[in-house]
């Protein structure tokens, strides 16, 4: 029995069996290769075939075999040369033979695998791999048994057997378990690298990253361990610039589509509804969603910490070994192996820890974005007053991001204490009781960090608070940039942002300087602790040896991080709690009342809408109700008109039918589906087609019919891309009428039962309005229930029921003729309308002779011009302008991103921006000096202390400590100097970049804002600016500092052992090669993250502004899904100068106000078609000119050209003989006044909205308010002129906002006044009052009026009629009306007919 066991334990037998097995393998591989070559003949080469069928581990398997081959060869050579000098035994000869056979066999297998053409590895090869693992494992067990029996074995046996077991495990896994994954890889990899041999699915799914789920989902153990599942993506990045379609989809477990439902269910199970959530319950739900990953990362974190302390623990043993002290045989090999293994474990566990916490962070951030977005869709109006859209967006961009980032810190609290315990154990082993002094010093340093951390936290909070205010103002300014440029206010508002930034920069400066002190503590802490510890050793008489010193120094260096991170971790915890509190507080806000409307099943009732004793209020805390005692009933198929003066409650009445207004009492019943058209058009960024379909499937016949009904066909013919034209943010590249008609088309396409129209005809011309009313309301919707608000009396007789509103009550209700004589309110509206018609009749009755001589002269001249130019204009029209359209013709372009590596010039510009880079040499000098002093202090301690206690120290204890302290103090002050200079440079650079960027933005032409969604600009001003403020300087510095540190290490090691260069050179070469392989993909992925963030913010912003429309169409679920998709996707022009000093007009300019337009051609971009195509005419000074034309004819573009919002491509505009293109923008715009088409108010007060430049007295402001009929309304408010105006003036009706714009021009009193649909949103009576006010106060001014109400331009001296960017007619109204065939006559006739039909 004993002899049998000895035989089994005999290494000679084992080596012989292993050699025989490898010899069989060698012959088998050779035979297989010969047979394969014989069979294949001249057929397709196996390598080509393999490319189509290779397995997932194709690359790794031959590399593994090659590794075994090379390892066996090296071991064989080392043994040969060692035993050759010392003689060898039979056992050693057999070992050499085994290694030689291994080298040949594994080399043959490697070559064979590279030429293998089958999806599966051969059966016999897999059997050999199984036997190889068994033999290797058996040999390793024998080594352990013999070692325990105190049998001396060469260390190379142990190393060889360990390597064999590891490679055997991998090969068996590949051979027996990894095949299915290999088949999947055939489908996945082409989709990642864009290979044209991929299946057709790759094309159809291109836009979604190929719809291929990340290889991580199907990766095996070794692929996950080594992150090799990333190789296809990284490999693709080396061959091309990565785009979004190259990036695979998220693993389902990381997708918000999977995470959000479970998160929501946990919240609802805990709280009942989202509105009942508290911070604690929110945290519990987040933890329960990712508890497995949290536990796994905790294990990785613990393994990393333990592995990181192996080095300091064994340094003393290694020093003693190098000094000749041997504790056991092969101790050196064991120590090196342990060092290497510990470093390998440290590296792998740290990478997996970081990767997994990032996964947790992505999931956390994604579900928080989804829950915030969903809440934003259901917020009540009162809740929206609490948080502006900018603040809500901050919850996503700042708070959700911060909570996601906390995943990096979540293990730090408990790990700090674990690290300190490990460190103290090592110090106790080396320094004995002096470790207590080290512990006390560590506690002292940590306590010193706490107040510093508290100060940093305070400054961080102040920075965030200041940033919130700045971003809120920036967001509002970007939304209203057009009005700012029209009024010439942009520099005033820029100064407002700069003031806010000044406050923010003050806190930033404090933060950076305090952070410099914190950095001083970080680098000084190990030195301080080590001085205390070594001082305690000297006082206690504990001998200091070089090994123990080096071990202690390494331990102190590891302790440096937890000491430094503690305040940072506490700060991050506090910040995360603040963010969670903010999110929880937002989620607790009141939603829209779900019981406002009682929804009846479709077809269950003859009544479509019924309100009984309804009382509603936008502000439940206010004693003034918005709507009072509302009672009415609407049957299916009825048309109901709602009319009344400005602010009477018309829009609120529609809103209560949508369930938007909080209900105080009463009943609202609604039967059927609904569609809503808002007074202020809400248009999404996207194509016209997408806006009309609004989530519905395309039905081509129905779609074309609706385009015809909504008069959109002609508009689409003009646009280069038709209905595929990309609409800018808020419909910026559409006219007001076009936006309104797109809205109506969207509503019609829904085919709803009930239609709610909030004054949709005010933004279109009379002809289009009549067409829409006839075709839509009386035609397409003849069988539907329609409730429409209108200020146009001529649309009232067609209604089955008219509701007259005043002060929030329905004062009259009935058919047109029934209520005409039953009350005064309706009579006032109709009377004002009839008065306007009388004026129209008197104009029509007049003759040409009644016109003034001036009119005659101008008229004759203009008529000639009109006729002469008509043919010329046709010639212009037939010219094709820049038909290189392509995708560049779209006004909205995809966000540009740099491609390829970041040029050195970018870094150079950054580092030389402050003081032309004067501080950079001093920063680098500080770091070099610090590095030298650090090396000097370590070298001093190692040299001055004895290797063992038996040796005499080189210097006295006091000298040892004094020199060390001096070096330590010097290095600490170098760090302080370096940190302070870096803070100064970073702060100055960030400040300059901010100023330059914002100046460029504000000086950019309007075309830039038309083409650039505000989300992109906000991303630059928030996320990117934060990176410049707080991160980039440290990243650039870290690169430089790390390089200096590396050079220092190389220099020291080369002095000790020059042979280290043999290792350094190949390692550095490999690092550079790997960097070239990895960096291109990493760089493009980082850029894609930035590019993907803007659409998410943009969609969020649009959703908040259009939430009423989204809810009215019941489209919340589609928008939620879009947001989740964007969340998953995310897991340079200049304007002319403001002032041209050498060409400034006189203070009295313009004195007459004559506007001479000469061959004016305008387009919105170099690749866009011309909108104005050769206009030539003269608008006489001190006279009133009306501009009319069909929607989209170029009226508003002409006004934009007058204000130089768009610059003429050809031609010029002269005002009183001065070419406006040759003077500064501020000089031009400050002398003109405008009431724009979209009435704009800013958050603030009534005073700041009327007089943003603070140029007028309160008395002047009150006079202007009285003139524009708002004085009494403002006096009723508690704050009077300081009454609050909410974001975008949402607490004012559209009509009231337009009256505020009128008040602005009354204050300004310019010589040239432009009215761009100034009275579109007010009733006829108010319109008449406004016209009278303007006539009284601007009688000696040049007034240009764009209006769809014919009555608003009838008293003009001249009328300019545009059609498709051309002048069709230009003359006095009387002369044009005399010619019954003129377009103007036909327009007036149609308006008269429509009005008289009432």
Coordinates of N, CA and C in Angstrom, one line a residue, residues 336-522:
X336 N 7.6 37.5 -4.1 CA 7.3 38.1 -5.4 C 5.9 37.7 -5.9
X337 N 5.7 36.4 -5.7 CA 4.4 35.9 -6.2 C 3.2 36.5 -5.4
X338 N 3.4 36.6 -4.1 CA 2.3 37.2 -3.3 C 2.1 38.7 -3.7
X339 N 3.3 39.4 -3.9 CA 3.2 40.8 -4.3 C 2.4 40.9 -5.6
X340 N 2.8 40.1 -6.6 CA 2.1 40.1 -7.9 C 0.7 39.8 -7.8
X341 N 0.4 38.7 -7.1 CA -1.0 38.2 -6.9 C -1.9 39.3 -6.2
X342 N -1.3 39.9 -5.2 CA -2.1 40.9 -4.5 C -2.4 42.1 -5.4
X343 N -1.4 42.5 -6.2 CA -1.6 43.6 -7.1 C -2.6 43.3 -8.1
X344 N -2.6 42.1 -8.6 CA -3.6 41.6 -9.6 C -5.0 41.6 -9.0
X345 N -5.1 41.1 -7.8 CA -6.4 41.1 -7.2 C -6.9 42.6 -6.9
X346 N -5.9 43.4 -6.4 CA -6.3 44.8 -6.2 C -6.8 45.5 -7.4
X347 N -6.1 45.3 -8.5 CA -6.5 45.9 -9.8 C -7.8 45.4 -10.3
X348 N -8.0 44.1 -10.3 CA -9.3 43.5 -10.8 C -10.5 43.9 -9.9
X349 N -10.3 43.8 -8.6 CA -11.4 44.2 -7.7 C -11.8 45.6 -7.8
X350 N -10.7 46.5 -7.9 CA -11.0 47.9 -8.0 C -11.8 48.2 -9.3
X351 N -11.4 47.6 -10.5 CA -12.1 47.9 -11.7 C -13.5 47.4 -11.6
X352 N -13.7 46.2 -11.1 CA -15.1 45.7 -11.0 C -15.9 46.5 -10.0
X353 N -15.3 46.9 -8.9 CA -16.0 47.8 -7.9 C -16.5 49.1 -8.6
X354 N -15.6 49.7 -9.4 CA -15.9 51.0 -10.0 C -17.0 50.7 -11.1
X355 N -16.9 49.6 -11.8 CA -17.8 49.3 -12.9 C -19.2 49.1 -12.3
X356 N -19.3 48.3 -11.3 CA -20.6 48.0 -10.7 C -21.2 49.2 -10.0
X357 N -20.4 50.1 -9.3 CA -21.1 51.2 -8.7 C -21.6 52.2 -9.8
X358 N -20.9 52.2 -11.0 CA -21.4 53.0 -12.1 C -22.7 52.5 -12.6
X359 N -22.8 51.2 -12.6 CA -24.1 50.6 -13.0 C -25.2 51.0 -12.0
X360 N -24.9 50.9 -10.7 CA -25.9 51.4 -9.7 C -26.2 52.8 -9.9
X361 N -25.2 53.7 -10.2 CA -25.5 55.1 -10.4 C -26.3 55.4 -11.6
X362 N -26.1 54.6 -12.7 CA -26.9 54.8 -13.9 C -28.4 54.4 -13.6
X363 N -28.6 53.3 -13.0 CA -29.9 52.9 -12.7 C -30.6 53.9 -11.8
X364 N -29.9 54.3 -10.7 CA -30.5 55.3 -9.8 C -30.9 56.6 -10.5
X365 N -30.0 57.1 -11.3 CA -30.2 58.4 -12.0 C -31.4 58.2 -12.9
X366 N -31.4 57.1 -13.7 CA -32.4 56.9 -14.7 C -33.8 56.8 -14.1
X367 N -34.0 56.1 -13.0 CA -35.3 56.0 -12.4 C -35.8 57.3 -11.8
X368 N -34.8 58.1 -11.2 CA -35.2 59.4 -10.7 C -35.6 60.3 -11.8
X369 N -34.9 60.3 -12.9 CA -35.3 61.2 -14.0 C -36.7 60.8 -14.5
X370 N -36.9 59.5 -14.6 CA -38.3 59.0 -15.0 C -39.4 59.5 -14.1
X371 N -39.1 59.4 -12.8 CA -40.1 59.7 -11.8 C -40.4 61.2 -11.7
X372 N -39.3 62.0 -11.9 CA -39.4 63.5 -11.9 C -40.2 63.9 -13.2
X373 N -39.8 63.3 -14.3 CA -40.5 63.6 -15.6 C -42.0 63.3 -15.5
X374 N -42.3 62.1 -14.9 CA -43.7 61.7 -14.8 C -44.5 62.7 -13.9
X375 N -43.8 63.1 -12.8 CA -44.4 64.1 -11.9 C -44.7 65.4 -12.6
X376 N -43.7 65.8 -13.5 CA -43.9 67.1 -14.2 C -45.1 67.0 -15.1
X377 N -45.4 65.9 -15.6 CA -46.6 65.7 -16.5 C -47.9 65.9 -15.7
X378 N -47.9 65.7 -14.4 CA -49.2 65.6 -13.7 C -49.3 66.8 -12.7
X379 N -48.3 67.7 -12.7 CA -48.3 68.8 -11.7 C -49.5 69.7 -11.9
X380 N -50.1 70.1 -10.8 CA -51.2 71.1 -10.9 C -50.6 72.5 -11.2
X381 N -51.5 73.4 -11.7 CA -51.1 74.7 -12.0 C -50.4 75.4 -10.8
X382 N -51.1 75.2 -9.7 CA -50.6 75.9 -8.4 C -49.2 75.4 -8.1
X383 N -48.9 74.1 -8.3 CA -47.6 73.5 -8.0 C -46.6 74.1 -9.0
X384 N -47.0 74.3 -10.2 CA -46.0 74.9 -11.2 C -45.6 76.3 -10.8
X385 N -46.4 77.0 -10.0 CA -46.0 78.3 -9.6 C -44.9 78.2 -8.5
X386 N -44.8 77.0 -7.8 CA -43.8 76.9 -6.8 C -42.4 76.7 -7.5
X387 N -42.4 75.9 -8.6 CA -41.1 75.6 -9.3 C -41.2 76.0 -10.7
X388 N -40.3 76.8 -11.2 CA -40.3 77.2 -12.6 C -39.7 76.0 -13.4
X389 N -39.9 76.1 -14.7 CA -39.4 75.0 -15.6 C -37.9 74.8 -15.4
X390 N -37.2 75.9 -15.3 CA -35.7 75.8 -15.1 C -35.4 75.1 -13.8
X391 N -36.1 75.3 -12.7 CA -35.8 74.6 -11.5 C -36.2 73.1 -11.6
X392 N -37.2 72.8 -12.3 CA -37.6 71.4 -12.5 C -36.5 70.7 -13.3
X393 N -36.0 71.4 -14.3 CA -35.0 70.8 -15.2 C -33.7 70.6 -14.3
X394 N -33.5 71.4 -13.3 CA -32.3 71.3 -12.4 C -32.5 70.0 -11.6
X395 N -33.7 69.6 -11.3 CA -33.9 68.3 -10.5 C -33.3 67.2 -11.3
X396 N -33.4 67.3 -12.7 CA -32.8 66.2 -13.5 C -31.3 66.4 -13.7
X397 N -30.9 67.6 -14.1 CA -29.5 67.8 -14.5 C -28.6 67.9 -13.3
X398 N -29.1 68.2 -12.2 CA -28.2 68.4 -11.0 C -28.5 67.4 -9.9
X399 N -29.7 67.3 -9.4 CA -30.1 66.5 -8.3 C -30.0 65.0 -8.6
X400 N -30.7 64.6 -9.7 CA -30.7 63.2 -10.0 C -29.3 62.7 -10.4
X401 N -28.5 63.6 -11.0 CA -27.1 63.3 -11.4 C -26.3 63.1 -10.1
X402 N -26.5 64.0 -9.1 CA -25.7 63.9 -7.9 C -26.1 62.6 -7.1
X403 N -27.3 62.3 -7.0 CA -27.7 61.0 -6.4 C -27.1 59.8 -7.1
X404 N -27.1 59.9 -8.4 CA -26.4 58.8 -9.2 C -24.9 58.8 -8.9
X405 N -24.3 59.9 -8.7 CA -22.8 60.0 -8.4 C -22.5 59.5 -7.0
X406 N -23.5 59.5 -6.1 CA -23.2 59.1 -4.8 C -22.8 57.6 -4.7
X407 N -23.2 56.9 -5.8 CA -22.8 55.4 -5.8 C -21.3 55.2 -5.6
X408 N -20.5 56.2 -6.1 CA -19.1 56.1 -5.9 C -18.7 56.2 -4.5
X409 N -19.5 56.8 -3.6 CA -19.1 57.1 -2.3 C -19.8 56.2 -1.2
X410 N -20.7 55.4 -1.7 CA -21.6 54.7 -0.8 C -20.9 53.8 0.2
X411 N -19.7 53.2 -0.2 CA -19.0 52.3 0.7 C -17.9 53.0 1.5
X412 N -17.7 54.3 1.2 CA -16.5 55.0 1.8 C -16.7 55.1 3.4
X413 N -17.9 55.3 3.8 CA -18.1 55.5 5.3 C -17.5 54.3 6.1
X414 N -18.0 53.1 5.8 CA -17.5 52.0 6.6 C -16.1 51.6 6.2
X415 N -15.7 51.8 4.9 CA -14.4 51.4 4.4 C -13.3 52.2 5.1
X416 N -13.6 53.5 5.4 CA -12.6 54.3 6.1 C -12.1 53.7 7.4
X417 N -13.1 53.2 8.2 CA -12.8 52.6 9.5 C -12.1 51.2 9.3
X418 N -12.4 50.5 8.3 CA -11.8 49.2 8.0 C -10.3 49.5 7.6
X419 N -10.1 50.5 6.7 CA -8.7 50.8 6.3 C -7.9 51.3 7.5
X420 N -8.5 52.1 8.4 CA -7.7 52.6 9.5 C -7.3 51.4 10.5
X421 N -8.3 50.4 10.6 CA -8.0 49.3 11.5 C -6.8 48.4 10.9
X422 N -6.9 48.2 9.6 CA -5.8 47.4 8.9 C -4.5 48.2 9.1
X423 N -4.5 49.5 8.9 CA -3.3 50.3 9.0 C -2.7 50.2 10.4
X424 N -3.5 50.3 11.4 CA -3.1 50.3 12.7 C -2.5 48.9 13.1
X425 N -3.1 47.8 12.6 CA -2.5 46.5 12.8 C -1.1 46.4 12.2
X426 N -0.9 46.9 11.0 CA 0.4 46.8 10.4 C 1.4 47.7 11.1
X427 N 0.9 48.9 11.5 CA 1.8 49.8 12.3 C 2.2 49.2 13.7
X428 N 1.2 48.5 14.3 CA 1.5 47.9 15.6 C 2.5 46.8 15.4
X429 N 2.5 46.0 14.3 CA 3.4 45.0 14.0 C 4.8 45.6 13.8
X430 N 4.9 46.8 13.2 CA 6.2 47.4 12.9 C 6.7 48.3 14.0
X431 N 5.8 49.1 14.6 CA 6.2 50.1 15.5 C 5.8 49.9 17.0
X432 N 5.0 48.8 17.2 CA 4.6 48.5 18.6 C 3.6 49.6 19.1
X433 N 3.9 50.0 20.4 CA 3.0 51.0 21.0 C 2.9 52.3 20.4
X434 N 4.0 52.6 19.5 CA 4.0 53.9 18.8 C 2.8 54.0 17.9
X435 N 2.2 52.9 17.5 CA 1.0 52.9 16.6 C -0.1 53.7 17.3
X436 N -0.1 53.7 18.6 CA -1.2 54.5 19.3 C -1.0 56.0 19.0
X437 N 0.2 56.4 18.9 CA 0.5 57.8 18.6 C 0.0 58.1 17.1
X438 N 0.3 57.1 16.3 CA -0.1 57.2 14.9 C -1.7 57.3 14.8
X439 N -2.3 56.5 15.6 CA -3.8 56.5 15.6 C -4.3 57.9 16.1
X440 N -3.7 58.4 17.1 CA -4.2 59.7 17.6 C -3.9 60.8 16.6
X441 N -2.7 60.7 15.9 CA -2.4 61.7 14.8 C -3.4 61.6 13.7
X442 N -3.8 60.4 13.4 CA -4.8 60.1 12.3 C -6.1 60.8 12.7
X443 N -6.5 60.5 13.9 CA -7.8 61.1 14.4 C -7.8 62.6 14.3
X444 N -6.6 63.2 14.7 CA -6.4 64.6 14.8 C -6.5 65.2 13.4
X445 N -5.9 64.6 12.4 CA -5.9 65.0 11.0 C -7.4 64.9 10.5
X446 N -8.1 63.9 10.8 CA -9.4 63.7 10.3 C -10.3 64.8 10.9
X447 N -10.1 65.1 12.2 CA -10.9 66.1 12.9 C -10.6 67.5 12.2
X448 N -9.3 67.7 11.9 CA -9.0 69.0 11.2 C -9.7 69.1 9.9
X449 N -9.9 67.9 9.3 CA -10.6 68.0 7.9 C -12.1 68.3 8.0
X450 N -12.7 68.0 9.2 CA -14.1 68.1 9.3 C -14.6 69.6 9.1
X451 N -14.0 70.5 9.9 CA -14.5 71.9 9.7 C -14.2 72.4 8.3
X452 N -13.0 71.9 7.7 CA -12.7 72.3 6.4 C -13.7 71.8 5.4
X453 N -14.1 70.5 5.7 CA -15.2 69.9 4.8 C -16.5 70.6 5.0
X454 N -16.8 71.1 6.2 CA -18.1 71.8 6.4 C -18.1 73.1 5.6
X455 N -16.9 73.8 5.6 CA -16.8 75.1 4.9 C -16.9 74.8 3.4
X456 N -16.2 73.8 2.9 CA -16.4 73.4 1.5 C -17.8 73.1 1.1
X457 N -18.5 72.4 2.0 CA -19.9 72.1 1.8 C -20.7 73.3 1.7
X458 N -20.5 74.3 2.6 CA -21.2 75.5 2.6 C -21.0 76.3 1.3
X459 N -19.7 76.3 0.8 CA -19.4 77.0 -0.4 C -20.0 76.3 -1.6
X460 N -20.0 75.0 -1.6 CA -20.7 74.2 -2.6 C -22.1 74.5 -2.7
X461 N -22.8 74.5 -1.6 CA -24.2 74.8 -1.6 C -24.5 76.2 -2.1
X462 N -23.7 77.2 -1.7 CA -23.8 78.5 -2.2 C -23.6 78.6 -3.7
X463 N -22.6 77.8 -4.2 CA -22.4 77.8 -5.7 C -23.6 77.3 -6.4
X464 N -24.2 76.2 -5.9 CA -25.4 75.6 -6.5 C -26.6 76.5 -6.4
X465 N -26.7 77.2 -5.3 CA -27.8 78.1 -5.1 C -27.7 79.3 -6.2
X466 N -26.5 79.8 -6.3 CA -26.2 80.9 -7.3 C -26.4 80.4 -8.7
X467 N -26.0 79.1 -8.9 CA -26.1 78.6 -10.3 C -27.6 78.4 -10.6
X468 N -28.4 77.9 -9.7 CA -29.8 77.8 -9.9 C -30.4 79.1 -10.4
X469 N -30.1 80.2 -9.7 CA -30.6 81.5 -10.0 C -30.2 81.9 -11.4
X470 N -28.9 81.7 -11.7 CA -28.3 82.1 -13.0 C -29.0 81.3 -14.1
X471 N -29.1 80.0 -13.9 CA -29.7 79.1 -14.9 C -31.2 79.4 -15.2
X472 N -31.9 79.8 -14.1 CA -33.3 80.2 -14.2 C -33.4 81.4 -15.2
X473 N -32.6 82.4 -14.9 CA -32.6 83.6 -15.8 C -32.1 83.3 -17.2
X474 N -31.1 82.5 -17.3 CA -30.6 82.1 -18.6 C -31.6 81.4 -19.4
X475 N -32.3 80.5 -18.8 CA -33.4 79.8 -19.5 C -34.5 80.7 -20.0
X476 N -34.9 81.6 -19.2 CA -35.9 82.6 -19.6 C -35.4 83.5 -20.7
X477 N -34.2 83.9 -20.6 CA -33.6 84.8 -21.7 C -33.5 84.1 -23.0
X478 N -33.1 82.8 -23.0 CA -33.0 82.1 -24.2 C -34.3 81.9 -24.9
X479 N -35.4 81.7 -24.1 CA -36.7 81.5 -24.6 C -37.2 82.8 -25.3
X480 N -36.7 83.9 -24.8 CA -37.3 85.2 -25.3 C -36.2 86.1 -26.0
X481 N -35.2 85.4 -26.5 CA -34.1 86.1 -27.1 C -34.5 87.0 -28.3
X482 N -35.5 86.6 -29.0 CA -36.0 87.4 -30.2 C -36.5 88.8 -29.7
X483 N -37.3 88.8 -28.7 CA -37.9 90.0 -28.2 C -36.7 90.9 -27.6
X484 N -35.8 90.3 -27.0 CA -34.6 91.1 -26.4 C -33.9 91.8 -27.5
X485 N -33.7 91.0 -28.6 CA -32.9 91.6 -29.7 C -33.8 92.7 -30.4
X486 N -35.1 92.5 -30.6 CA -35.9 93.5 -31.2 C -35.9 94.8 -30.4
X487 N -35.9 94.6 -29.1 CA -36.0 95.8 -28.2 C -34.6 96.4 -27.9
X488 N -33.5 95.7 -28.3 CA -32.2 96.1 -28.0 C -31.8 96.0 -26.6
X489 N -32.4 95.0 -25.9 CA -32.2 94.8 -24.5 C -31.2 93.7 -24.1
X490 N -30.6 93.1 -25.2 CA -29.8 91.9 -24.8 C -28.6 92.1 -24.0
X491 N -27.9 93.3 -24.1 CA -26.8 93.6 -23.3 C -27.1 93.9 -21.9
X492 N -28.3 94.5 -21.7 CA -28.8 94.7 -20.3 C -29.0 93.4 -19.6
X493 N -29.6 92.5 -20.3 CA -29.9 91.1 -19.7 C -28.6 90.3 -19.6
X494 N -27.6 90.6 -20.5 CA -26.3 89.9 -20.3 C -25.7 90.4 -19.0
X495 N -25.8 91.7 -18.8 CA -25.2 92.3 -17.6 C -25.9 91.7 -16.3
X496 N -27.2 91.4 -16.5 CA -27.9 90.7 -15.4 C -27.3 89.3 -15.1
X497 N -27.0 88.6 -16.1 CA -26.4 87.3 -16.0 C -25.0 87.4 -15.4
X498 N -24.3 88.4 -15.9 CA -22.9 88.6 -15.4 C -22.9 89.0 -13.9
X499 N -23.9 89.7 -13.4 CA -24.1 90.1 -12.0 C -24.3 88.8 -11.2
X500 N -25.2 87.9 -11.7 CA -25.5 86.7 -11.0 C -24.2 85.8 -11.0
X501 N -23.5 85.8 -12.1 CA -22.3 85.0 -12.2 C -21.2 85.6 -11.2
X502 N -21.2 86.9 -11.1 CA -20.3 87.5 -10.2 C -20.4 87.0 -8.7
X503 N -21.7 86.8 -8.3 CA -22.0 86.3 -7.0 C -21.5 84.8 -7.0
X504 N -21.9 84.1 -8.0 CA -21.5 82.7 -8.1 C -19.9 82.5 -8.1
X505 N -19.3 83.4 -8.8 CA -17.8 83.4 -8.9 C -17.2 83.7 -7.6
X506 N -17.8 84.5 -6.8 CA -17.3 84.8 -5.4 C -17.3 83.5 -4.6
X507 N -18.3 82.8 -4.6 CA -18.4 81.5 -3.9 C -17.4 80.5 -4.5
X508 N -17.3 80.5 -5.8 CA -16.4 79.6 -6.5 C -15.0 79.9 -6.1
X509 N -14.6 81.1 -6.0 CA -13.3 81.5 -5.6 C -13.0 81.0 -4.2
X510 N -13.9 81.2 -3.3 CA -13.8 80.8 -1.9 C -13.6 79.2 -1.8
X511 N -14.4 78.6 -2.7 CA -14.4 77.1 -2.7 C -13.0 76.6 -3.2
X512 N -12.5 77.2 -4.3 CA -11.2 76.7 -4.9 C -10.1 77.0 -3.9
X513 N -10.1 78.2 -3.2 CA -9.0 78.5 -2.3 C -9.0 77.6 -1.1
X514 N -10.3 77.3 -0.6 CA -10.4 76.4 0.5 C -10.0 75.0 0.1
X515 N -10.3 74.6 -1.1 CA -9.9 73.3 -1.7 C -8.4 73.2 -1.7
X516 N -7.8 74.3 -2.0 CA -6.3 74.3 -2.0 C -5.7 74.0 -0.7
X517 N -6.4 74.5 0.4 CA -6.0 74.2 1.8 C -6.2 72.7 2.0
X518 N -7.4 72.2 1.5 CA -7.7 70.8 1.7 C -6.7 69.9 1.0
X519 N -6.2 70.3 -0.1 CA -5.2 69.6 -0.9 C -3.9 69.6 -0.1
X520 N -3.6 70.7 0.6 CA -2.4 70.8 1.4 C -2.5 69.8 2.6
X521 N -3.7 69.7 3.2 CA -3.9 68.7 4.2 C -3.7 67.3 3.7
X522 N -4.3 67.1 2.5 CA -4.2 65.7 1.9 C -2.8 65.2 1.8

